[in-house]
Amino acid sequence: MISRNSQNTELNEDCRLLASLLEVETRQYRRLLRLAWRQNSYMKRQDVDRLDFNAREWSKYLPKADEARIARERFIQQLASDKNMPGASLVMDEILSATCKATQSEVRRAINDLRAVSVRLERQNELNRQLAEFCLDLAREEAEIFRNTVLSDPSGCYGNNAQNASRGPGGVLVRQA
């Protein structure tokens, strides 16, 4: 029979491993958060080359963040299975209550860090989505204005020979080289 002290030692080790998995996941999400901040900046500056590079970085690091999340989820599921418990949150509460205070603090800090960075990442992604939507709406409106101007040619910007006239759309003077 396994002694209670050896069970507590095993639980402490499991919790330290969990804290480590949470920290790895948090680091991956922090990296994604930095990429999300950059994406926002690049969209505002309309820096297509950097946006393209940033998108490649996302495709490189998002799978690593997913791997970290999946590893943590599988570990918790394994703990739940080992303890014959149905829910991961119940497992964590029970396991943490059986560990020393230092281990409890380590795991709770890691959980709080992960939650905080996840909330910030979710918020920044939503801001980026809204900005991208605004940029697309603006581009559609500008394209529609240009299309209407070119098709209807109200300002006479094209002459009979299909060459630019001396005035651009809306009567703006156009310089020709």
PDB file of C-alpha atoms in Angstrom:
ATOM      1  CA  MET A   1       0.000   0.000   0.000  1.00  0.00           C
ATOM      2  CA  ILE A   2       1.226   3.464  -0.929  1.00  0.00           C
ATOM      3  CA  SER A   3       1.680   5.757   2.024  1.00  0.00           C
ATOM      4  CA  ARG A   4      -0.109   9.083   2.269  1.00  0.00           C
ATOM      5  CA  ASN A   5       3.226  10.897   2.364  1.00  0.00           C
ATOM      6  CA  SER A   6       4.330   9.322  -0.942  1.00  0.00           C
ATOM      7  CA  GLN A   7       0.944  10.217  -2.462  1.00  0.00           C
ATOM      8  CA  ASN A   8       1.414  13.856  -1.387  1.00  0.00           C
ATOM      9  CA  THR A   9       4.910  13.856  -2.875  1.00  0.00           C
ATOM     10  CA  GLU A  10       3.498  12.478  -6.118  1.00  0.00           C
ATOM     11  CA  LEU A  11       0.721  15.100  -6.087  1.00  0.00           C
ATOM     12  CA  ASN A  12       3.249  17.864  -5.492  1.00  0.00           C
ATOM     13  CA  GLU A  13       5.295  16.607  -8.441  1.00  0.00           C
ATOM     14  CA  ASP A  14       2.177  16.411 -10.625  1.00  0.00           C
ATOM     15  CA  CYS A  15       1.230  19.963  -9.664  1.00  0.00           C
ATOM     16  CA  ARG A  16       4.733  21.263 -10.344  1.00  0.00           C
ATOM     17  CA  LEU A  17       4.564  19.596 -13.763  1.00  0.00           C
ATOM     18  CA  LEU A  18       1.176  21.194 -14.341  1.00  0.00           C
ATOM     19  CA  ALA A  19       2.575  24.602 -13.351  1.00  0.00           C
ATOM     20  CA  SER A  20       5.395  24.061 -15.817  1.00  0.00           C
ATOM     21  CA  LEU A  21       2.942  23.166 -18.600  1.00  0.00           C
ATOM     22  CA  LEU A  22       0.902  26.274 -17.777  1.00  0.00           C
ATOM     23  CA  GLU A  23       4.025  28.439 -17.931  1.00  0.00           C
ATOM     24  CA  VAL A  24       4.974  27.030 -21.341  1.00  0.00           C
ATOM     25  CA  GLU A  25       1.469  27.728 -22.622  1.00  0.00           C
ATOM     26  CA  THR A  26       1.572  31.255 -21.178  1.00  0.00           C
ATOM     27  CA  ARG A  27       4.900  31.962 -22.917  1.00  0.00           C
ATOM     28  CA  GLN A  28       3.428  30.828 -26.228  1.00  0.00           C
ATOM     29  CA  TYR A  29       0.378  33.072 -25.764  1.00  0.00           C
ATOM     30  CA  ARG A  30       2.608  36.020 -24.828  1.00  0.00           C
ATOM     31  CA  ARG A  31       4.460  35.529 -28.108  1.00  0.00           C
ATOM     32  CA  LEU A  32       1.132  35.538 -29.959  1.00  0.00           C
ATOM     33  CA  LEU A  33       0.108  38.663 -28.056  1.00  0.00           C
ATOM     34  CA  ARG A  34       3.265  40.463 -29.207  1.00  0.00           C
ATOM     35  CA  LEU A  35       2.469  39.402 -32.772  1.00  0.00           C
ATOM     36  CA  ALA A  36      -1.102  40.690 -32.345  1.00  0.00           C
ATOM     37  CA  TRP A  37       0.195  44.080 -31.149  1.00  0.00           C
ATOM     38  CA  ARG A  38       2.522  44.244 -34.147  1.00  0.00           C
ATOM     39  CA  GLN A  39      -0.286  43.257 -36.481  1.00  0.00           C
ATOM     40  CA  ASN A  40      -2.345  46.171 -35.181  1.00  0.00           C
ATOM     41  CA  SER A  41       0.519  48.585 -35.709  1.00  0.00           C
ATOM     42  CA  TYR A  42       1.226  47.288 -39.218  1.00  0.00           C
ATOM     43  CA  MET A  43      -2.433  47.552 -40.206  1.00  0.00           C
ATOM     44  CA  LYS A  44      -2.570  51.159 -38.995  1.00  0.00           C
ATOM     45  CA  ARG A  45       0.550  51.993 -41.008  1.00  0.00           C
ATOM     46  CA  GLN A  46      -0.637  49.903 -43.978  1.00  0.00           C
ATOM     47  CA  ASP A  47       2.731  48.131 -43.968  1.00  0.00           C
ATOM     48  CA  VAL A  48       1.898  45.204 -46.234  1.00  0.00           C
ATOM     49  CA  ASP A  49       5.375  43.653 -46.155  1.00  0.00           C
ATOM     50  CA  ARG A  50       5.477  43.543 -42.366  1.00  0.00           C
ATOM     51  CA  LEU A  51       1.889  42.306 -42.213  1.00  0.00           C
ATOM     52  CA  ASP A  52       2.897  39.467 -44.512  1.00  0.00           C
ATOM     53  CA  PHE A  53       5.921  38.627 -42.353  1.00  0.00           C
ATOM     54  CA  ASN A  54       3.756  38.827 -39.216  1.00  0.00           C
ATOM     55  CA  ALA A  55       1.227  36.428 -40.770  1.00  0.00           C
ATOM     56  CA  ARG A  56       4.026  33.944 -41.442  1.00  0.00           C
ATOM     57  CA  GLU A  57       5.122  34.287 -37.807  1.00  0.00           C
ATOM     58  CA  TRP A  58       1.527  33.576 -36.680  1.00  0.00           C
ATOM     59  CA  SER A  59       1.445  30.432 -38.800  1.00  0.00           C
ATOM     60  CA  LYS A  60       4.757  29.399 -37.247  1.00  0.00           C
ATOM     61  CA  TYR A  61       3.892  30.031 -33.585  1.00  0.00           C
ATOM     62  CA  LEU A  62       0.154  29.314 -33.413  1.00  0.00           C
ATOM     63  CA  PRO A  63       0.697  25.535 -33.744  1.00  0.00           C
ATOM     64  CA  LYS A  64       3.221  25.711 -30.883  1.00  0.00           C
ATOM     65  CA  ALA A  65       0.646  27.449 -28.687  1.00  0.00           C
ATOM     66  CA  ASP A  66      -1.917  24.804 -29.647  1.00  0.00           C
ATOM     67  CA  GLU A  67       0.555  22.047 -28.782  1.00  0.00           C
ATOM     68  CA  ALA A  68       1.170  23.604 -25.363  1.00  0.00           C
ATOM     69  CA  ARG A  69      -2.586  23.882 -24.701  1.00  0.00           C
ATOM     70  CA  ILE A  70      -3.213  20.312 -25.820  1.00  0.00           C
ATOM     71  CA  ALA A  71      -0.364  18.998 -23.651  1.00  0.00           C
ATOM     72  CA  ARG A  72      -1.825  20.772 -20.603  1.00  0.00           C
ATOM     73  CA  GLU A  73      -5.353  19.539 -21.351  1.00  0.00           C
ATOM     74  CA  ARG A  74      -4.171  15.953 -21.814  1.00  0.00           C
ATOM     75  CA  PHE A  75      -2.187  16.076 -18.592  1.00  0.00           C
ATOM     76  CA  ILE A  76      -5.226  17.294 -16.656  1.00  0.00           C
ATOM     77  CA  GLN A  77      -7.413  14.642 -18.313  1.00  0.00           C
ATOM     78  CA  GLN A  78      -4.863  12.008 -17.303  1.00  0.00           C
ATOM     79  CA  LEU A  79      -4.930  13.270 -13.723  1.00  0.00           C
ATOM     80  CA  ALA A  80      -8.732  13.144 -13.775  1.00  0.00           C
ATOM     81  CA  SER A  81      -8.614   9.598 -15.103  1.00  0.00           C
ATOM     82  CA  ASP A  82      -6.037   8.548 -12.498  1.00  0.00           C
ATOM     83  CA  LYS A  83      -8.221   9.983  -9.724  1.00  0.00           C
ATOM     84  CA  ASN A  84     -11.456   8.580 -11.229  1.00  0.00           C
ATOM     85  CA  MET A  85     -12.960  12.049 -11.361  1.00  0.00           C
ATOM     86  CA  PRO A  86     -15.254  13.324 -14.123  1.00  0.00           C
ATOM     87  CA  GLY A  87     -14.303  17.005 -14.289  1.00  0.00           C
ATOM     88  CA  ALA A  88     -10.918  18.634 -14.627  1.00  0.00           C
ATOM     89  CA  SER A  89     -11.804  21.544 -12.325  1.00  0.00           C
ATOM     90  CA  LEU A  90     -12.878  19.111  -9.611  1.00  0.00           C
ATOM     91  CA  VAL A  91      -9.625  17.235 -10.039  1.00  0.00           C
ATOM     92  CA  MET A  92      -7.583  20.396  -9.723  1.00  0.00           C
ATOM     93  CA  ASP A  93      -9.428  21.564  -6.619  1.00  0.00           C
ATOM     94  CA  GLU A  94      -9.012  18.173  -4.960  1.00  0.00           C
ATOM     95  CA  ILE A  95      -5.399  17.760  -5.985  1.00  0.00           C
ATOM     96  CA  LEU A  96      -4.417  21.272  -4.964  1.00  0.00           C
ATOM     97  CA  SER A  97      -6.083  20.886  -1.581  1.00  0.00           C
ATOM     98  CA  ALA A  98      -3.877  17.829  -0.944  1.00  0.00           C
ATOM     99  CA  THR A  99      -0.619  19.598  -1.822  1.00  0.00           C
ATOM    100  CA  CYS A 100       1.604  21.912   0.158  1.00  0.00           C
ATOM    101  CA  LYS A 101       0.897  25.661   0.215  1.00  0.00           C
ATOM    102  CA  ALA A 102       3.970  26.494  -1.904  1.00  0.00           C
ATOM    103  CA  THR A 103       2.829  24.131  -4.661  1.00  0.00           C
ATOM    104  CA  GLN A 104      -0.719  25.461  -4.462  1.00  0.00           C
ATOM    105  CA  SER A 105       0.606  29.013  -4.863  1.00  0.00           C
ATOM    106  CA  GLU A 106       2.815  28.016  -7.787  1.00  0.00           C
ATOM    107  CA  VAL A 107      -0.072  26.403  -9.670  1.00  0.00           C
ATOM    108  CA  ARG A 108      -2.563  29.169  -8.887  1.00  0.00           C
ATOM    109  CA  ARG A 109      -0.057  31.829 -10.033  1.00  0.00           C
ATOM    110  CA  ALA A 110       0.525  29.906 -13.274  1.00  0.00           C
ATOM    111  CA  ILE A 111      -3.244  29.601 -13.835  1.00  0.00           C
ATOM    112  CA  ASN A 112      -3.757  33.325 -13.169  1.00  0.00           C
ATOM    113  CA  ASP A 113      -0.904  34.270 -15.516  1.00  0.00           C
ATOM    114  CA  LEU A 114      -2.380  32.108 -18.269  1.00  0.00           C
ATOM    115  CA  ARG A 115      -5.845  33.599 -17.769  1.00  0.00           C
ATOM    116  CA  ALA A 116      -4.498  37.151 -17.833  1.00  0.00           C
ATOM    117  CA  VAL A 117      -2.510  36.712 -21.042  1.00  0.00           C
ATOM    118  CA  SER A 118      -5.415  34.817 -22.655  1.00  0.00           C
ATOM    119  CA  VAL A 119      -7.802  37.676 -21.910  1.00  0.00           C
ATOM    120  CA  ARG A 120      -5.341  40.232 -23.312  1.00  0.00           C
ATOM    121  CA  LEU A 121      -4.753  38.130 -26.435  1.00  0.00           C
ATOM    122  CA  GLU A 122      -8.481  37.673 -27.000  1.00  0.00           C
ATOM    123  CA  ARG A 123      -9.049  41.418 -26.596  1.00  0.00           C
ATOM    124  CA  GLN A 124      -6.227  42.339 -28.980  1.00  0.00           C
ATOM    125  CA  ASN A 125      -7.441  39.835 -31.565  1.00  0.00           C
ATOM    126  CA  GLU A 126     -10.905  41.391 -31.383  1.00  0.00           C
ATOM    127  CA  LEU A 127      -9.445  44.885 -31.807  1.00  0.00           C
ATOM    128  CA  ASN A 128      -7.444  43.653 -34.803  1.00  0.00           C
ATOM    129  CA  ARG A 129     -10.562  42.053 -36.287  1.00  0.00           C
ATOM    130  CA  GLN A 130     -12.458  45.335 -35.945  1.00  0.00           C
ATOM    131  CA  LEU A 131      -9.588  47.301 -37.489  1.00  0.00           C
ATOM    132  CA  ALA A 132      -9.309  44.847 -40.395  1.00  0.00           C
ATOM    133  CA  GLU A 133     -13.064  45.073 -40.947  1.00  0.00           C
ATOM    134  CA  PHE A 134     -12.851  48.883 -40.958  1.00  0.00           C
ATOM    135  CA  CYS A 135      -9.934  48.803 -43.431  1.00  0.00           C
ATOM    136  CA  LEU A 136     -11.845  46.466 -45.746  1.00  0.00           C
ATOM    137  CA  ASP A 137     -14.955  48.656 -45.588  1.00  0.00           C
ATOM    138  CA  LEU A 138     -12.848  51.708 -46.359  1.00  0.00           C
ATOM    139  CA  ALA A 139     -11.159  49.968 -49.294  1.00  0.00           C
ATOM    140  CA  ARG A 140     -14.552  48.851 -50.648  1.00  0.00           C
ATOM    141  CA  GLU A 141     -15.915  52.403 -50.384  1.00  0.00           C
ATOM    142  CA  GLU A 142     -12.855  53.872 -52.098  1.00  0.00           C
ATOM    143  CA  ALA A 143     -13.032  51.253 -54.860  1.00  0.00           C
ATOM    144  CA  GLU A 144     -16.726  51.998 -55.361  1.00  0.00           C
ATOM    145  CA  ILE A 145     -16.058  55.734 -55.568  1.00  0.00           C
ATOM    146  CA  PHE A 146     -13.266  55.144 -58.064  1.00  0.00           C
ATOM    147  CA  ARG A 147     -15.412  52.741 -60.096  1.00  0.00           C
ATOM    148  CA  ASN A 148     -18.324  55.179 -60.228  1.00  0.00           C
ATOM    149  CA  THR A 149     -16.016  58.043 -61.148  1.00  0.00           C
ATOM    150  CA  VAL A 150     -14.289  56.127 -63.919  1.00  0.00           C
ATOM    151  CA  LEU A 151     -17.463  54.579 -65.329  1.00  0.00           C
ATOM    152  CA  SER A 152     -19.544  57.722 -65.288  1.00  0.00           C
ATOM    153  CA  ASP A 153     -16.607  60.076 -65.935  1.00  0.00           C
ATOM    154  CA  PRO A 154     -18.575  63.094 -64.635  1.00  0.00           C
ATOM    155  CA  SER A 155     -15.549  65.351 -64.515  1.00  0.00           C
ATOM    156  CA  GLY A 156     -14.257  64.571 -67.966  1.00  0.00           C
ATOM    157  CA  CYS A 157     -11.080  62.957 -66.700  1.00  0.00           C
ATOM    158  CA  TYR A 158     -10.834  60.912 -69.904  1.00  0.00           C
ATOM    159  CA  GLY A 159     -10.857  62.424 -73.361  1.00  0.00           C
ATOM    160  CA  ASN A 160     -12.356  60.957 -76.531  1.00  0.00           C
ATOM    161  CA  ASN A 161      -9.040  59.246 -77.268  1.00  0.00           C
ATOM    162  CA  ALA A 162      -9.176  57.360 -73.897  1.00  0.00           C
ATOM    163  CA  GLN A 163      -6.260  59.418 -72.614  1.00  0.00           C
ATOM    164  CA  ASN A 164      -6.322  61.291 -69.323  1.00  0.00           C
ATOM    165  CA  ALA A 165      -7.717  64.779 -69.700  1.00  0.00           C
ATOM    166  CA  SER A 166      -6.149  67.661 -67.850  1.00  0.00           C
ATOM    167  CA  ARG A 167      -8.436  67.244 -64.857  1.00  0.00           C
ATOM    168  CA  GLY A 168      -8.738  64.223 -62.583  1.00  0.00           C
ATOM    169  CA  PRO A 169     -11.802  62.966 -60.741  1.00  0.00           C
ATOM    170  CA  GLY A 170     -13.754  65.761 -59.133  1.00  0.00           C
ATOM    171  CA  GLY A 171     -12.016  68.430 -61.170  1.00  0.00           C
ATOM    172  CA  VAL A 172      -8.601  67.948 -59.519  1.00  0.00           C
ATOM    173  CA  LEU A 173      -5.721  68.914 -61.778  1.00  0.00           C
ATOM    174  CA  VAL A 174      -3.588  65.971 -62.785  1.00  0.00           C
ATOM    175  CA  ARG A 175       0.059  66.349 -63.639  1.00  0.00           C
ATOM    176  CA  GLN A 176       1.312  64.254 -66.457  1.00  0.00           C
ATOM    177  CA  ALA A 177       4.935  63.343 -66.954  1.00  0.00           C
TER     178      ALA A 177
END
